[in-house]
Coordinates of C-alpha atoms in Angstrom, one line a residue:
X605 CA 35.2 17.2 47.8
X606 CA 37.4 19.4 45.2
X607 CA 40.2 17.5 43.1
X608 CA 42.6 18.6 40.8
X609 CA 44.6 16.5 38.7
X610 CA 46.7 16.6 35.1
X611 CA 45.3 16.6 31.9
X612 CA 46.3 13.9 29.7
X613 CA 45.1 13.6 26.2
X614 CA 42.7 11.1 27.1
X615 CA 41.1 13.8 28.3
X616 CA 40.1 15.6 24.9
X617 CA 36.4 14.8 25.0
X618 CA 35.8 15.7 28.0
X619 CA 37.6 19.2 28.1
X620 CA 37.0 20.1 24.9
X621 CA 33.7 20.9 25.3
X622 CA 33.9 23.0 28.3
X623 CA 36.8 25.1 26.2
X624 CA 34.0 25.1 23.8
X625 CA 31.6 26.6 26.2
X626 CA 34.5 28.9 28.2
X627 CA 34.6 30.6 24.5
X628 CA 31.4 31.2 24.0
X629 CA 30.4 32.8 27.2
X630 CA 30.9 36.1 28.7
X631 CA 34.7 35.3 29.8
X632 CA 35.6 36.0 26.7
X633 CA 34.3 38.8 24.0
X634 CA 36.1 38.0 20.8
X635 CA 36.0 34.3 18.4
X636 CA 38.2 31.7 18.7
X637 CA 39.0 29.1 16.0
X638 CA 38.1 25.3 17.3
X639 CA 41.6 24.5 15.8
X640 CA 43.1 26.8 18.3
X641 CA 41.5 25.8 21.2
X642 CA 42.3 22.4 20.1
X643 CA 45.9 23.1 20.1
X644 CA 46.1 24.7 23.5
X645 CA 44.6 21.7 24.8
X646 CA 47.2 19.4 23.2
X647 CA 49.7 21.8 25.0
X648 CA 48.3 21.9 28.2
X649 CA 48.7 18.0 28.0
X650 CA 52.3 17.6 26.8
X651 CA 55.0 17.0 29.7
X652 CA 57.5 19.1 27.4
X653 CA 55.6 22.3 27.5
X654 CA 56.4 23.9 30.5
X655 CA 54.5 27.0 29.9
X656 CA 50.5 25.8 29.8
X657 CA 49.4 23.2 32.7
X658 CA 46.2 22.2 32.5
X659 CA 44.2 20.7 34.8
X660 CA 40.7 18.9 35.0
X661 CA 38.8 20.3 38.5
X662 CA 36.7 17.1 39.6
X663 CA 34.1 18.0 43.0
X664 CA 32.7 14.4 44.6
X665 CA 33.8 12.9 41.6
X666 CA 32.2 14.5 38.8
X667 CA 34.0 16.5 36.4
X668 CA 33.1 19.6 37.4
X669 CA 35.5 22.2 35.0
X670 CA 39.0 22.7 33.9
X671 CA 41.8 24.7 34.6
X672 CA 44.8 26.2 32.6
X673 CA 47.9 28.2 33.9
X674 CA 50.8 29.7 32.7
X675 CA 53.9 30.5 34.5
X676 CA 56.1 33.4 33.8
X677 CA 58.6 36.3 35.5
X678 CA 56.8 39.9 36.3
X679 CA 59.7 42.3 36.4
X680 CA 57.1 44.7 38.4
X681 CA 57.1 42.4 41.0
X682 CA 60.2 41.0 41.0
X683 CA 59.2 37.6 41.0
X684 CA 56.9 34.5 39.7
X685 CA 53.8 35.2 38.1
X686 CA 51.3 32.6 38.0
X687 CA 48.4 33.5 34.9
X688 CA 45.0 32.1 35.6
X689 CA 44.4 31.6 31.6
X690 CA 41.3 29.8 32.1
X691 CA 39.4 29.1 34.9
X692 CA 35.9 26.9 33.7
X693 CA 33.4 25.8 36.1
X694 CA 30.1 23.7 34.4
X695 CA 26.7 25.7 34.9
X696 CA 25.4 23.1 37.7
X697 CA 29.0 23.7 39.9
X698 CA 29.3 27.5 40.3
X699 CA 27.3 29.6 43.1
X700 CA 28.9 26.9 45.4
X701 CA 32.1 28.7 46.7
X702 CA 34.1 26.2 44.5
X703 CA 35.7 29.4 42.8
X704 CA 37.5 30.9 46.0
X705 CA 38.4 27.6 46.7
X706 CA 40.3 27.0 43.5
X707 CA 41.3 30.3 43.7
X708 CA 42.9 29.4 47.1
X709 CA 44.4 26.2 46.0
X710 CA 46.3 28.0 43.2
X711 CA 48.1 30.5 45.4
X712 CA 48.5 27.5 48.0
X713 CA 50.0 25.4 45.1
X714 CA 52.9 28.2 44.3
X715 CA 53.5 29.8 47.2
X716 CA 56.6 31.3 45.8
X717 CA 54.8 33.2 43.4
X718 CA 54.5 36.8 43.9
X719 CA 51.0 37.5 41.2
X720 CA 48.8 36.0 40.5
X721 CA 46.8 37.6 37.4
X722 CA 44.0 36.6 35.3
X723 CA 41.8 38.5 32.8
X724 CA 38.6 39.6 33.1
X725 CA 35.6 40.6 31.0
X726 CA 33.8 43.8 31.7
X727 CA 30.4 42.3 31.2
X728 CA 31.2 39.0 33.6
X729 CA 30.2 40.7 36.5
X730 CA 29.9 37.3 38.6
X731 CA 33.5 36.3 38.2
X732 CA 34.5 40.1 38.4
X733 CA 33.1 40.0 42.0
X734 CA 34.6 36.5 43.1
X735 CA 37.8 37.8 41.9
X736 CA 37.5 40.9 44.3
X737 CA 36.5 39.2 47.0
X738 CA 39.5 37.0 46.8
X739 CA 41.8 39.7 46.5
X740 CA 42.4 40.7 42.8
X741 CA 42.3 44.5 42.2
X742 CA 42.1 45.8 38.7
X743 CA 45.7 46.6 37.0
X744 CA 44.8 49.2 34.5
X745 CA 46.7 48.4 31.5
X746 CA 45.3 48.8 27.6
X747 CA 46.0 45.2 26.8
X748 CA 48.2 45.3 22.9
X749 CA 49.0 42.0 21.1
X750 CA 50.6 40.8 18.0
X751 CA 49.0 37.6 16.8
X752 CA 51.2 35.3 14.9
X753 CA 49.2 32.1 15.6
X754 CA 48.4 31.6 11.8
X755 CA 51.5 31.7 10.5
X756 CA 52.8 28.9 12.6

């Protein structure tokens, strides 16, 4: 059976290194400092930031990956957006269906929301087609960012 509960910071060593793998796998095509992913992580545990929940996914009680979302407003939508920031399933858990199920249980847990987005890597064609399966069509944006994360 799939669970989902909080993270807490007890939690470190045994999320940590699934982050660990998340960044070093085909979701995601540029580096990431440990000290940043460490960071998020004490976010995504802290009851006073409201922008990162994280969550540990558990299937017949195993730890079986991890989940973080962020919550914001689309203006294109006119609504709730819910970001799937990271979405980590160990090697041994995925091919099962567990990703539509999550996938389902996130729009069932905010059903006020009206996106859902997550990011996607050209060369992670698996995930790609789950994603389209469920639903998700491609927005076509050129993605432009401003990182400030060292000087803070």
């Amino acid at each position: 059976m799939l669970t989902f509960r909080d993270l807490s910071p007890n939690d470190q060593d045994r999320v940590l290194p699934m982050v660990m793998d998340f960044y070093q796998s085909d979701a995601v095509d540029h580096l990431v400092d440990r000290a940043v992913m460490e960071r998020a992580f004490l976010d995504a545990v802290d009851p006073a930031e409201d922008l990162l929940h994280g969550l540990l996914i558990q299937y017949g009680g195993e730890d079986a990956g991890y989940l973080y979302l962020t919550k914001c407003y689309s203006a294109e939508v006119g609504g709730r957006c819910v970001f799937i920031e990271e979405l980590y399933l160990k090697p041994p858990f995925r091919g099962r269906g567990l990703g539509e199920q999550i996938l389902s249980w996130i729009e069932e847990s905010w059903p006020g929301a009206r996106r859902f987005r997550l990011e996607v890597t050209q060369v992670n064609q698996r995930a790609t087609h789950l994603y389209q399966k469920m639903g998700y069509q491609f927005l076509r944006y050129n993605q432009m960012v401003l990182d400030k994360a060292e000087s803070r």
